[in-house]
Amino acid sequence: MDIVDIRTLADAAALQCVAGAWRSGRGGAETQVVDPASEALLARVPAASASDIGEALEAATAGFDAWRRRTPLERAGVLRRGAALLRARAGRIALLLTAEQGKPLAEAQREVEQAADTLEWHADEGRRVYGRVIGSRWPGTQFHTQPEPIGPVAAFTPWNFPLMLSAIKVGAALAAGCAVILKPADETPFAAAEMVHCLNDAGLPAGALQMLVGVAGEISSALIASEAIRKVSFTGSTAVGRLLAAQCGERLKPITLELGGHAPVVVCDDADIDAAVRSLAAIKFRNAGQICANPSRFFVQRAVAGRFIEAYAEAAREVRVGPGTDPRTTMGPLANRRRRDAVEALVADAREHGARLVCGGHRVGERGWYYAPTVLADVPDDAHVMREEPFGPVVPVAAFDTLDEAIARANALDVGLAAFGYTRSMARARRLGNELRAGAVGLNCVTLMQPETPFGGVRDSGFGRENGSEGLASYLSVRTVATAA
Ligand code: NAD
């Protein structure tokens, strides 16, 4: 593998932010950042050591003490200035994001914009954290509530939206008055580091926002075990979420978990098929399908299944697969080798189970983790791809006869993050909205996430909500004060 010089874009050595200063990790191990488009090694990042982690924990306590004393208005000002810096540096940050993650530059630019927007929304929402005065049962006594920041937070973010998903956690925690230690995914530390730079440059006190990169298990175990950390938030796989939840349970620490899903789509025979395919295809191939709320199991009523599949295949064939830096590209590579291999195995397994390959089903090019947009028809429910989230550009379609049957098959898995329904019937839409088991349901639309709206799953997709006032509330603890006159 060639070593590409990324020093013009980022200083790979100094990726640990501890107590307001950037420095190299002292752990001995290193994590590697690889360009998904070429498989070239972009950077070796020295991992955080136990003493780096210990210093960050100490600084988080001091940073929390300073940050919580700022007024909500001052905190909002810092977050807003951080968002403005993110926008001002968007060109460079988007390039970094595309280099480390593979997504097309236009999508990277959009992610920078969304991250800035998310920080701004939380800045404003933090100004609207109010307590309540509550009637008392005892004459002469009054009750009121005082929301308070919960304490220093450990935040773990994944590689699919390294910037936006970090902004959601960091924005909410800082707006609530908490300090944060952010551990971005090993594969994608650069864009997240840029956001930490922006917020620190905007005027955070030292230690209010820090970042550690290194061996994920070592960092998470040490942070969760520390008395200093009072809340944990993780976005990633169900397996890792389960592990971190067990560690938090041991210490009785609250954790927000946004884990994998496997979003079913129920397309009824009265739906506007062309409009459905247009919106579903646009979101499906965004970020090469690596979106937690991505439509990923397609149940289509038998009478319209053929038309739906043909229209989807046509949309899939129009996707231009290539490196994210090429302006003609509409879909980049998968973000890492294990995802490409997993997608490949799921497609092979589906075909072994009798699925019909309509388009795609192969790698693209000699180098880079490219996989062609793929449509599979007649996929049986026992094929792995119907039970395991592909997290890639794969569209497995199965036909159904009755709505009861479709809802039962859609609800057959233990995960429930997002679900979608397409119909022109009010009655069917109401049933799908009420009965599809998921934290978020899109009816005739695919957009489920915005800073204003709570987002999160049920069952194995995790618990707790991010974004919205519910997300901010998860970083607050409510003190009840009773006062006798
Ligand atoms: P994985 O389990 O290998 O890792 C998931 C993430 O967790 C990575 O970012 C990794 O750095 C981090 N991690 C791993 N061990 C950790 C630990 N002990 N402590 C803290 N962090 C740790 O999974 P993967 O191969 O990256 O993805 C597999 C599946 O996870 C996907 O198919 C998808 O279902 C899910 N996923 C979901 C999201 C999301 O946005 N909800 C993001 C990424 C992955």
Short mmCIF file of C-alpha atoms and ligand atoms in Angstrom, two decimals:
data_model
loop_
_atom_site.label_atom_id
_atom_site.label_comp_id
_atom_site.label_asym_id
_atom_site.label_seq_id
_atom_site.Cartn_x
_atom_site.Cartn_y
_atom_site.Cartn_z
CA MET A 1 0.00 0.00 0.00
CA ASP A 2 1.19 3.52 -0.75
CA ILE A 3 1.36 6.02 2.03
CA VAL A 4 -0.49 9.11 0.83
CA ASP A 5 0.77 12.33 2.37
CA ILE A 6 -2.23 13.75 4.21
CA ARG A 7 -0.19 16.32 6.13
CA THR A 8 -1.44 19.04 3.82
CA LEU A 9 -4.92 18.24 5.08
CA ALA A 10 -4.42 17.18 8.68
CA ASP A 11 -1.72 16.65 11.24
CA ALA A 12 -2.09 12.94 11.91
CA ALA A 13 0.28 12.96 14.87
CA ALA A 14 -1.62 15.44 17.03
CA LEU A 15 -5.10 13.94 17.15
CA GLN A 16 -5.62 13.74 20.92
CA CYS A 17 -7.20 16.85 22.41
CA VAL A 18 -6.53 16.85 26.16
CA ALA A 19 -7.17 19.82 28.43
CA GLY A 20 -7.40 22.19 25.48
CA ALA A 21 -4.09 21.16 23.86
CA TRP A 22 -3.53 18.90 20.84
CA ARG A 23 -0.87 16.25 21.04
CA SER A 24 0.17 12.82 19.87
CA GLY A 25 -1.08 9.68 21.64
CA ARG A 26 1.50 7.97 23.85
CA GLY A 27 -0.05 4.49 23.87
CA GLY A 28 2.41 2.70 21.61
CA ALA A 29 -0.32 1.21 19.38
CA GLU A 30 -1.55 3.06 16.31
CA THR A 31 -4.76 3.16 14.33
CA GLN A 32 -4.66 3.40 10.57
CA VAL A 33 -6.79 5.66 8.42
CA VAL A 34 -7.24 4.20 4.94
CA ASP A 35 -8.73 5.86 1.85
CA PRO A 36 -11.76 3.68 0.92
CA ALA A 37 -11.51 4.84 -2.70
CA SER A 38 -7.95 3.61 -3.28
CA GLU A 39 -7.11 1.45 -0.23
CA ALA A 40 -4.06 3.69 0.25
CA LEU A 41 -2.90 4.30 3.79
CA LEU A 42 -3.69 7.92 4.61
CA ALA A 43 -2.32 8.19 8.12
CA ARG A 44 -1.06 6.32 11.11
CA VAL A 45 -2.52 7.76 14.28
CA PRO A 46 -0.69 7.04 17.54
CA ALA A 47 -3.22 5.71 20.06
CA ALA A 48 -4.08 7.32 23.39
CA SER A 49 -2.31 5.77 26.39
CA ALA A 50 -3.78 5.04 29.82
CA SER A 51 -2.18 8.24 31.09
CA ASP A 52 -3.64 10.26 28.17
CA ILE A 53 -7.06 8.92 29.17
CA GLY A 54 -6.42 9.68 32.84
CA GLU A 55 -5.40 13.27 32.06
CA ALA A 56 -8.48 13.74 29.90
CA LEU A 57 -10.69 12.53 32.75
CA GLU A 58 -9.10 14.97 35.19
CA ALA A 59 -9.45 17.81 32.69
CA ALA A 60 -13.09 16.86 32.03
CA THR A 61 -13.90 17.41 35.71
CA ALA A 62 -12.28 20.86 35.63
CA GLY A 63 -13.78 21.67 32.22
CA PHE A 64 -17.24 20.71 33.45
CA ASP A 65 -16.87 22.93 36.49
CA ALA A 66 -15.98 25.93 34.30
CA TRP A 67 -18.52 25.25 31.53
CA ARG A 68 -21.53 24.61 33.76
CA ARG A 69 -20.98 28.03 35.39
CA ARG A 70 -21.37 29.85 32.08
CA THR A 71 -24.89 31.16 31.50
CA PRO A 72 -27.05 29.37 28.92
CA LEU A 73 -26.73 32.46 26.71
CA GLU A 74 -22.91 32.36 26.89
CA ARG A 75 -22.92 28.64 26.12
CA ALA A 76 -25.20 29.24 23.13
CA GLY A 77 -22.80 31.93 21.90
CA VAL A 78 -19.84 29.53 21.94
CA LEU A 79 -21.79 26.81 20.14
CA ARG A 80 -22.97 29.29 17.51
CA ARG A 81 -19.43 30.58 16.96
CA GLY A 82 -18.26 26.95 16.67
CA ALA A 83 -20.91 26.33 14.00
CA ALA A 84 -19.82 29.47 12.12
CA LEU A 85 -16.19 28.27 12.17
CA LEU A 86 -17.31 24.88 10.87
CA ARG A 87 -18.99 26.64 7.95
CA ALA A 88 -15.98 28.88 7.36
CA ARG A 89 -13.69 25.82 7.21
CA ALA A 90 -16.19 23.65 5.31
CA GLY A 91 -14.04 23.25 2.18
CA ARG A 92 -11.15 21.67 4.02
CA ILE A 93 -13.35 19.63 6.37
CA ALA A 94 -15.41 18.17 3.51
CA LEU A 95 -12.19 17.11 1.75
CA LEU A 96 -11.03 15.34 4.90
CA LEU A 97 -14.39 13.65 5.29
CA THR A 98 -14.34 12.35 1.73
CA ALA A 99 -10.73 11.21 2.10
CA GLU A 100 -11.31 9.18 5.26
CA GLN A 101 -14.90 8.00 4.68
CA GLY A 102 -15.28 7.79 0.89
CA LYS A 103 -18.56 9.68 0.41
CA PRO A 104 -18.93 12.03 -2.59
CA LEU A 105 -17.68 15.54 -1.90
CA ALA A 106 -21.18 17.00 -2.33
CA GLU A 107 -22.46 14.68 0.42
CA ALA A 108 -19.49 15.60 2.62
CA GLN A 109 -20.25 19.30 2.14
CA ARG A 110 -23.87 18.63 3.05
CA GLU A 111 -22.75 16.79 6.19
CA VAL A 112 -20.62 19.77 7.29
CA GLU A 113 -23.66 22.02 6.79
CA GLN A 114 -25.89 19.60 8.74
CA ALA A 115 -23.37 19.42 11.58
CA ALA A 116 -23.25 23.23 11.81
CA ASP A 117 -27.05 23.38 11.71
CA THR A 118 -27.24 20.74 14.47
CA LEU A 119 -24.85 22.71 16.71
CA GLU A 120 -26.87 25.88 16.16
CA TRP A 121 -30.18 24.21 16.95
CA HIS A 122 -28.81 22.79 20.19
CA ALA A 123 -27.27 26.18 21.03
CA ASP A 124 -30.73 27.73 20.90
CA GLU A 125 -32.51 24.83 22.59
CA GLY A 126 -30.04 25.05 25.49
CA ARG A 127 -31.39 28.55 26.19
CA ARG A 128 -34.87 27.09 26.65
CA VAL A 129 -34.14 24.63 29.45
CA TYR A 130 -36.67 25.58 32.11
CA GLY A 131 -37.73 24.21 35.48
CA ARG A 132 -41.31 24.12 36.79
CA VAL A 133 -43.14 25.35 39.86
CA ILE A 134 -45.35 22.54 41.14
CA GLY A 135 -48.30 22.83 43.50
CA SER A 136 -47.69 21.47 46.97
CA ARG A 137 -49.89 19.23 49.15
CA TRP A 138 -48.60 21.02 52.23
CA PRO A 139 -49.64 24.60 52.98
CA GLY A 140 -46.71 27.02 53.07
CA THR A 141 -44.45 24.71 51.05
CA GLN A 142 -43.58 25.17 47.41
CA PHE A 143 -41.92 22.77 44.98
CA HIS A 144 -39.83 23.69 42.00
CA THR A 145 -37.58 21.75 39.65
CA GLN A 146 -34.11 22.77 38.51
CA PRO A 147 -32.66 20.95 35.50
CA GLU A 148 -28.88 20.61 35.84
CA PRO A 149 -26.19 19.27 33.53
CA ILE A 150 -25.70 15.59 34.32
CA GLY A 151 -21.88 15.78 34.34
CA PRO A 152 -18.98 14.84 32.06
CA VAL A 153 -20.05 12.65 29.13
CA ALA A 154 -18.23 9.95 27.15
CA ALA A 155 -19.44 10.01 23.52
CA PHE A 156 -18.61 7.27 20.99
CA THR A 157 -19.42 7.93 17.35
CA PRO A 158 -19.27 5.78 14.20
CA TRP A 159 -17.67 6.07 10.78
CA ASN A 160 -20.74 6.48 8.56
CA PHE A 161 -21.50 10.14 9.50
CA PRO A 162 -18.40 10.98 11.53
CA LEU A 163 -19.19 14.67 11.72
CA MET A 164 -22.97 14.85 11.94
CA LEU A 165 -23.35 12.09 14.52
CA SER A 166 -20.58 13.68 16.61
CA ALA A 167 -22.32 17.08 16.35
CA ILE A 168 -25.59 15.62 17.66
CA LYS A 169 -23.96 14.23 20.82
CA VAL A 170 -21.50 17.07 21.40
CA GLY A 171 -24.07 19.78 20.60
CA ALA A 172 -26.67 18.42 23.02
CA ALA A 173 -24.20 17.70 25.83
CA LEU A 174 -22.48 21.10 25.61
CA ALA A 175 -25.81 22.93 25.32
CA ALA A 176 -26.92 21.22 28.53
CA GLY A 177 -23.72 22.41 30.25
CA CYS A 178 -21.87 19.06 30.27
CA ALA A 179 -18.23 18.44 29.40
CA VAL A 180 -17.57 15.82 26.70
CA ILE A 181 -14.81 13.37 25.86
CA LEU A 182 -15.41 12.35 22.25
CA LYS A 183 -14.05 9.08 20.86
CA PRO A 184 -14.67 9.04 17.11
CA ALA A 185 -14.49 5.82 15.08
CA ASP A 186 -10.91 4.65 14.57
CA GLU A 187 -11.34 4.76 10.80
CA THR A 188 -12.56 8.36 10.62
CA PRO A 189 -11.00 10.69 13.20
CA PHE A 190 -10.13 13.71 11.02
CA ALA A 191 -13.45 15.44 10.36
CA ALA A 192 -14.52 14.97 13.99
CA ALA A 193 -11.19 16.49 15.11
CA GLU A 194 -11.92 19.53 12.96
CA MET A 195 -15.22 20.05 14.78
CA VAL A 196 -13.45 19.81 18.14
CA HIS A 197 -10.98 22.43 16.87
CA CYS A 198 -13.82 24.74 15.81
CA LEU A 199 -15.62 24.53 19.14
CA ASN A 200 -12.46 25.01 21.17
CA ASP A 201 -11.45 27.95 18.96
CA ALA A 202 -14.92 29.37 19.59
CA GLY A 203 -14.18 29.81 23.30
CA LEU A 204 -14.83 26.60 25.25
CA PRO A 205 -12.93 26.43 28.54
CA ALA A 206 -10.08 23.87 28.52
CA GLY A 207 -11.40 20.36 29.16
CA ALA A 208 -15.02 21.11 28.21
CA LEU A 209 -14.59 19.24 24.91
CA GLN A 210 -11.77 16.75 24.46
CA MET A 211 -11.05 13.99 21.98
CA LEU A 212 -9.27 10.66 22.30
CA VAL A 213 -8.34 8.32 19.45
CA GLY A 214 -6.98 4.83 19.94
CA VAL A 215 -7.98 1.31 20.86
CA ALA A 216 -11.78 1.61 21.16
CA GLY A 217 -12.23 -1.03 23.87
CA GLU A 218 -9.46 0.40 26.06
CA ILE A 219 -10.79 3.95 25.85
CA SER A 220 -14.44 3.01 26.44
CA SER A 221 -13.65 0.69 29.37
CA ALA A 222 -11.47 3.31 31.08
CA LEU A 223 -13.95 6.14 30.55
CA ILE A 224 -17.00 4.16 31.68
CA ALA A 225 -15.15 2.86 34.76
CA SER A 226 -14.15 6.37 35.84
CA GLU A 227 -16.13 8.16 38.54
CA ALA A 228 -15.70 11.36 36.53
CA ILE A 229 -17.97 10.19 33.68
CA ARG A 230 -21.68 10.51 34.50
CA LYS A 231 -23.29 9.69 31.14
CA VAL A 232 -22.42 7.66 28.05
CA SER A 233 -23.71 7.90 24.51
CA PHE A 234 -22.89 5.42 21.74
CA THR A 235 -23.87 5.07 18.09
CA GLY A 236 -22.78 1.90 16.28
CA SER A 237 -23.45 -1.82 16.18
CA THR A 238 -25.83 -3.68 18.49
CA ALA A 239 -22.97 -5.97 19.60
CA VAL A 240 -20.81 -3.08 20.85
CA GLY A 241 -23.87 -1.32 22.29
CA ARG A 242 -24.69 -4.40 24.36
CA LEU A 243 -21.11 -4.50 25.68
CA LEU A 244 -21.09 -0.82 26.68
CA ALA A 245 -24.58 -1.07 28.22
CA ALA A 246 -23.36 -3.96 30.40
CA GLN A 247 -20.36 -1.88 31.55
CA CYS A 248 -22.67 1.07 32.29
CA GLY A 249 -25.07 -1.23 34.16
CA GLU A 250 -22.25 -2.35 36.41
CA ARG A 251 -21.58 1.31 37.32
CA LEU A 252 -25.23 2.41 37.20
CA LYS A 253 -24.53 5.02 34.54
CA PRO A 254 -27.15 6.13 32.04
CA ILE A 255 -26.38 5.37 28.41
CA THR A 256 -28.05 6.43 25.18
CA LEU A 257 -27.74 3.76 22.49
CA GLU A 258 -28.40 4.38 18.81
CA LEU A 259 -27.69 1.00 17.23
CA GLY A 260 -28.25 -0.82 14.00
CA GLY A 261 -31.68 -1.33 12.47
CA HIS A 262 -33.02 -3.07 9.39
CA ALA A 263 -35.75 -0.75 8.22
CA PRO A 264 -38.68 -2.46 6.49
CA VAL A 265 -40.51 -0.69 3.66
CA VAL A 266 -44.11 -1.71 2.97
CA VAL A 267 -45.25 -0.62 -0.50
CA CYS A 268 -48.98 -1.11 -1.04
CA ASP A 269 -50.61 -1.66 -4.44
CA ASP A 270 -52.32 1.77 -4.31
CA ALA A 271 -49.03 3.68 -3.80
CA ASP A 272 -47.56 6.13 -6.28
CA ILE A 273 -44.84 3.68 -7.36
CA ASP A 274 -42.76 6.15 -9.37
CA ALA A 275 -42.67 8.68 -6.52
CA ALA A 276 -41.93 5.90 -4.01
CA VAL A 277 -38.98 4.58 -6.03
CA ARG A 278 -37.64 8.09 -6.62
CA SER A 279 -37.45 8.92 -2.92
CA LEU A 280 -36.39 5.43 -1.80
CA ALA A 281 -33.61 5.17 -4.40
CA ALA A 282 -32.28 8.63 -3.56
CA ILE A 283 -31.84 7.78 0.11
CA LYS A 284 -30.85 4.14 -0.43
CA PHE A 285 -27.69 4.90 -2.38
CA ARG A 286 -26.71 7.97 -0.34
CA ASN A 287 -23.53 7.31 1.66
CA ALA A 288 -23.39 3.96 -0.24
CA GLY A 289 -26.32 2.74 1.86
CA GLN A 290 -24.46 3.10 5.16
CA ILE A 291 -27.22 4.92 7.02
CA CYS A 292 -28.79 3.50 10.16
CA ALA A 293 -32.31 4.56 9.15
CA ASN A 294 -31.84 3.39 5.56
CA PRO A 295 -34.73 1.48 3.95
CA SER A 296 -33.32 -2.02 3.76
CA ARG A 297 -36.07 -4.71 3.55
CA PHE A 298 -38.63 -4.10 0.84
CA PHE A 299 -42.07 -5.73 1.04
CA VAL A 300 -44.07 -4.86 -2.08
CA GLN A 301 -47.66 -5.90 -2.74
CA ARG A 302 -47.67 -8.60 -5.42
CA ALA A 303 -49.64 -6.68 -8.09
CA VAL A 304 -47.05 -3.88 -8.24
CA ALA A 305 -43.89 -5.81 -7.33
CA GLY A 306 -42.70 -6.25 -10.93
CA ARG A 307 -43.09 -2.54 -11.72
CA PHE A 308 -41.43 -1.52 -8.47
CA ILE A 309 -38.43 -3.79 -9.10
CA GLU A 310 -37.97 -2.60 -12.69
CA ALA A 311 -38.17 1.08 -11.69
CA TYR A 312 -35.73 0.52 -8.82
CA ALA A 313 -33.28 -1.32 -11.07
CA GLU A 314 -33.43 1.57 -13.53
CA ALA A 315 -32.63 4.03 -10.73
CA ALA A 316 -29.80 1.77 -9.54
CA ARG A 317 -28.26 1.62 -13.02
CA GLU A 318 -28.20 5.43 -13.16
CA VAL A 319 -26.00 5.68 -10.07
CA ARG A 320 -22.45 6.73 -10.97
CA VAL A 321 -20.03 4.80 -8.77
CA GLY A 322 -16.59 6.32 -8.33
CA PRO A 323 -14.23 8.17 -6.03
CA GLY A 324 -15.84 10.84 -3.87
CA THR A 325 -13.51 13.50 -5.23
CA ASP A 326 -14.86 13.09 -8.79
CA PRO A 327 -17.74 15.58 -9.23
CA ARG A 328 -19.55 13.10 -11.51
CA THR A 329 -19.72 10.49 -8.73
CA THR A 330 -23.11 9.94 -7.09
CA MET A 331 -22.04 6.98 -4.92
CA GLY A 332 -18.62 6.36 -3.44
CA PRO A 333 -17.05 3.16 -2.09
CA LEU A 334 -18.12 1.43 1.11
CA ALA A 335 -16.26 2.90 4.06
CA ASN A 336 -14.17 -0.13 4.96
CA ARG A 337 -13.20 -3.57 3.74
CA ARG A 338 -15.34 -5.46 6.30
CA ARG A 339 -18.47 -3.68 5.05
CA ARG A 340 -17.71 -4.49 1.40
CA ASP A 341 -17.03 -8.13 2.32
CA ALA A 342 -20.21 -8.31 4.42
CA VAL A 343 -22.34 -6.91 1.58
CA GLU A 344 -20.80 -9.34 -0.87
CA ALA A 345 -21.50 -12.30 1.44
CA LEU A 346 -25.13 -11.20 1.97
CA VAL A 347 -25.77 -11.00 -1.78
CA ALA A 348 -24.18 -14.42 -2.37
CA ASP A 349 -26.27 -15.92 0.44
CA ALA A 350 -29.49 -14.39 -0.94
CA ARG A 351 -28.80 -15.92 -4.35
CA GLU A 352 -28.14 -19.29 -2.73
CA HIS A 353 -31.54 -18.94 -1.06
CA GLY A 354 -33.16 -18.49 -4.48
CA ALA A 355 -33.22 -14.69 -4.86
CA ARG A 356 -33.07 -13.33 -8.41
CA LEU A 357 -30.32 -10.82 -9.16
CA VAL A 358 -31.90 -7.96 -11.11
CA CYS A 359 -28.87 -5.66 -11.27
CA GLY A 360 -25.49 -5.11 -9.62
CA GLY A 361 -24.20 -7.91 -7.41
CA HIS A 362 -20.50 -7.29 -8.04
CA ARG A 363 -17.49 -5.21 -7.02
CA VAL A 364 -16.55 -2.23 -9.17
CA GLY A 365 -12.94 -1.67 -10.27
CA GLU A 366 -9.69 -3.22 -9.10
CA ARG A 367 -8.97 -1.05 -6.07
CA GLY A 368 -11.17 0.62 -3.48
CA TRP A 369 -14.16 -0.89 -1.66
CA TYR A 370 -16.69 -0.25 -4.38
CA TYR A 371 -19.83 -2.33 -4.70
CA ALA A 372 -22.42 -1.84 -7.42
CA PRO A 373 -25.96 -0.75 -6.49
CA THR A 374 -27.78 -4.06 -6.30
CA VAL A 375 -31.44 -5.05 -6.62
CA LEU A 376 -32.55 -8.55 -5.62
CA ALA A 377 -36.06 -9.88 -6.30
CA ASP A 378 -38.02 -12.78 -4.72
CA VAL A 379 -35.83 -12.75 -1.64
CA PRO A 380 -37.08 -15.27 0.94
CA ASP A 381 -37.43 -14.06 4.54
CA ASP A 382 -34.88 -16.62 5.74
CA ALA A 383 -32.07 -15.18 3.56
CA HIS A 384 -29.52 -13.42 5.78
CA VAL A 385 -30.04 -10.12 3.98
CA MET A 386 -33.65 -10.04 5.28
CA ARG A 387 -32.49 -10.56 8.86
CA GLU A 388 -29.13 -8.76 8.98
CA GLU A 389 -28.83 -5.08 8.05
CA PRO A 390 -26.85 -4.88 4.78
CA PHE A 391 -25.56 -1.35 5.60
CA GLY A 392 -24.72 -1.09 1.93
CA PRO A 393 -26.30 -0.41 -1.50
CA VAL A 394 -28.48 -3.53 -1.58
CA VAL A 395 -32.24 -3.56 -2.23
CA PRO A 396 -33.78 -6.94 -1.32
CA VAL A 397 -37.40 -7.15 -2.46
CA ALA A 398 -40.08 -9.66 -1.48
CA ALA A 399 -43.75 -9.74 -2.52
CA PHE A 400 -46.68 -9.76 -0.09
CA ASP A 401 -50.43 -10.34 -0.45
CA THR A 402 -52.20 -8.78 2.54
CA LEU A 403 -51.34 -5.84 4.77
CA ASP A 404 -51.60 -8.05 7.88
CA GLU A 405 -48.98 -10.35 6.41
CA ALA A 406 -46.69 -7.44 5.43
CA ILE A 407 -46.84 -5.89 8.91
CA ALA A 408 -46.15 -9.24 10.57
CA ARG A 409 -43.12 -9.87 8.33
CA ALA A 410 -41.87 -6.30 8.80
CA ASN A 411 -42.12 -6.71 12.60
CA ALA A 412 -40.49 -10.14 12.67
CA LEU A 413 -37.00 -8.91 13.69
CA ASP A 414 -35.74 -7.80 17.10
CA VAL A 415 -34.50 -4.44 15.77
CA GLY A 416 -36.67 -1.36 15.26
CA LEU A 417 -35.02 1.91 14.33
CA ALA A 418 -36.90 3.11 11.24
CA ALA A 419 -39.74 1.80 9.08
CA PHE A 420 -41.49 3.10 5.98
CA GLY A 421 -44.88 2.73 4.36
CA TYR A 422 -46.18 3.79 0.94
CA THR A 423 -49.90 4.03 0.21
CA ARG A 424 -52.53 6.55 -0.91
CA SER A 425 -55.06 5.16 1.57
CA MET A 426 -55.54 7.07 4.81
CA ALA A 427 -56.65 3.89 6.60
CA ARG A 428 -53.60 1.89 5.50
CA ALA A 429 -51.28 4.78 6.32
CA ARG A 430 -52.76 4.99 9.81
CA ARG A 431 -52.27 1.24 10.33
CA LEU A 432 -48.67 1.36 9.13
CA GLY A 433 -47.95 4.43 11.27
CA ASN A 434 -49.37 2.71 14.34
CA GLU A 435 -48.26 -0.87 13.82
CA LEU A 436 -44.80 -0.89 12.23
CA ARG A 437 -42.53 -1.44 15.23
CA ALA A 438 -39.82 1.22 15.07
CA GLY A 439 -38.64 4.40 16.76
CA ALA A 440 -39.44 6.41 13.62
CA VAL A 441 -41.88 5.75 10.77
CA GLY A 442 -41.91 7.51 7.39
CA LEU A 443 -45.22 7.44 5.50
CA ASN A 444 -44.81 8.28 1.81
CA CYS A 445 -41.50 9.92 2.71
CA VAL A 446 -37.98 8.93 3.71
CA THR A 447 -36.76 11.94 5.69
CA LEU A 448 -36.83 11.06 9.36
CA MET A 449 -34.01 13.04 10.93
CA GLN A 450 -33.76 16.73 11.73
CA PRO A 451 -32.38 18.47 14.82
CA GLU A 452 -35.90 19.36 16.03
CA THR A 453 -37.18 15.76 16.10
CA PRO A 454 -36.29 12.99 18.56
CA PHE A 455 -34.62 9.99 16.95
CA GLY A 456 -33.84 6.55 18.35
CA GLY A 457 -34.87 2.93 18.34
CA VAL A 458 -36.77 0.23 20.18
CA ARG A 459 -35.60 -3.22 21.25
CA ASP A 460 -32.16 -4.18 19.84
CA SER A 461 -31.89 -0.83 18.05
CA GLY A 462 -31.21 0.80 21.40
CA PHE A 463 -32.88 3.18 23.80
CA GLY A 464 -32.94 6.87 24.56
CA ARG A 465 -33.44 9.58 21.98
CA GLU A 466 -31.09 11.99 20.24
CA ASN A 467 -32.01 15.39 18.80
CA GLY A 468 -35.14 17.25 19.85
CA SER A 469 -35.81 18.41 23.39
CA GLU A 470 -35.78 14.72 24.41
CA GLY A 471 -32.15 14.42 23.27
CA LEU A 472 -31.10 17.49 25.24
CA ALA A 473 -33.02 16.23 28.31
CA SER A 474 -30.88 13.08 28.35
CA TYR A 475 -27.91 15.26 29.38
CA LEU A 476 -29.85 16.87 32.24
CA SER A 477 -30.67 15.70 35.69
CA VAL A 478 -33.70 17.23 37.40
CA ARG A 479 -33.36 18.42 41.00
CA THR A 480 -36.60 18.93 42.92
CA VAL A 481 -36.45 21.61 45.59
CA ALA A 482 -39.10 21.98 48.31
CA THR A 483 -39.15 25.32 50.14
CA ALA A 484 -41.16 26.12 53.26
CA ALA A 485 -41.90 29.82 53.63
P1 NAD B 1 -18.35 -2.75 14.93
O1 NAD B 1 -19.16 -3.44 15.96
O2 NAD B 1 -17.08 -3.36 14.54
O3 NAD B 1 -17.99 -1.24 15.34
C1 NAD B 1 -18.95 -0.24 15.44
C2 NAD B 1 -18.30 1.04 15.99
O4 NAD B 1 -18.04 0.85 17.35
C3 NAD B 1 -16.98 1.44 15.35
O5 NAD B 1 -17.03 2.83 15.15
C4 NAD B 1 -15.91 1.10 16.40
O6 NAD B 1 -14.85 2.05 16.42
C5 NAD B 1 -16.69 1.20 17.68
N1 NAD B 1 -16.29 0.26 18.70
C6 NAD B 1 -15.95 -1.04 18.54
N2 NAD B 1 -15.67 -1.59 19.75
C7 NAD B 1 -15.85 -0.62 20.68
C8 NAD B 1 -15.74 -0.57 22.09
N3 NAD B 1 -15.42 -1.65 22.83
N4 NAD B 1 -15.99 0.60 22.71
C9 NAD B 1 -16.35 1.70 22.02
N5 NAD B 1 -16.47 1.72 20.68
C10 NAD B 1 -16.24 0.57 20.02
O7 NAD B 1 -19.34 -2.61 13.71
P2 NAD B 1 -19.09 -2.11 12.22
O8 NAD B 1 -18.46 -3.18 11.39
O9 NAD B 1 -18.44 -0.78 12.20
O10 NAD B 1 -20.59 -2.01 11.77
C11 NAD B 1 -21.43 -3.13 11.92
C12 NAD B 1 -22.87 -2.74 12.03
O11 NAD B 1 -23.03 -1.73 13.01
C13 NAD B 1 -23.45 -2.11 10.79
O12 NAD B 1 -23.83 -3.07 9.87
C14 NAD B 1 -24.62 -1.35 11.36
O13 NAD B 1 -25.69 -2.22 11.58
C15 NAD B 1 -24.11 -0.90 12.69
N6 NAD B 1 -23.69 0.51 12.65
C16 NAD B 1 -24.66 1.42 12.90
C17 NAD B 1 -24.35 2.76 12.84
C18 NAD B 1 -25.42 3.78 13.11
O14 NAD B 1 -25.35 4.88 12.59
N7 NAD B 1 -26.40 3.45 13.95
C19 NAD B 1 -23.06 3.18 12.51
C20 NAD B 1 -22.08 2.21 12.27
C21 NAD B 1 -22.41 0.86 12.35
#
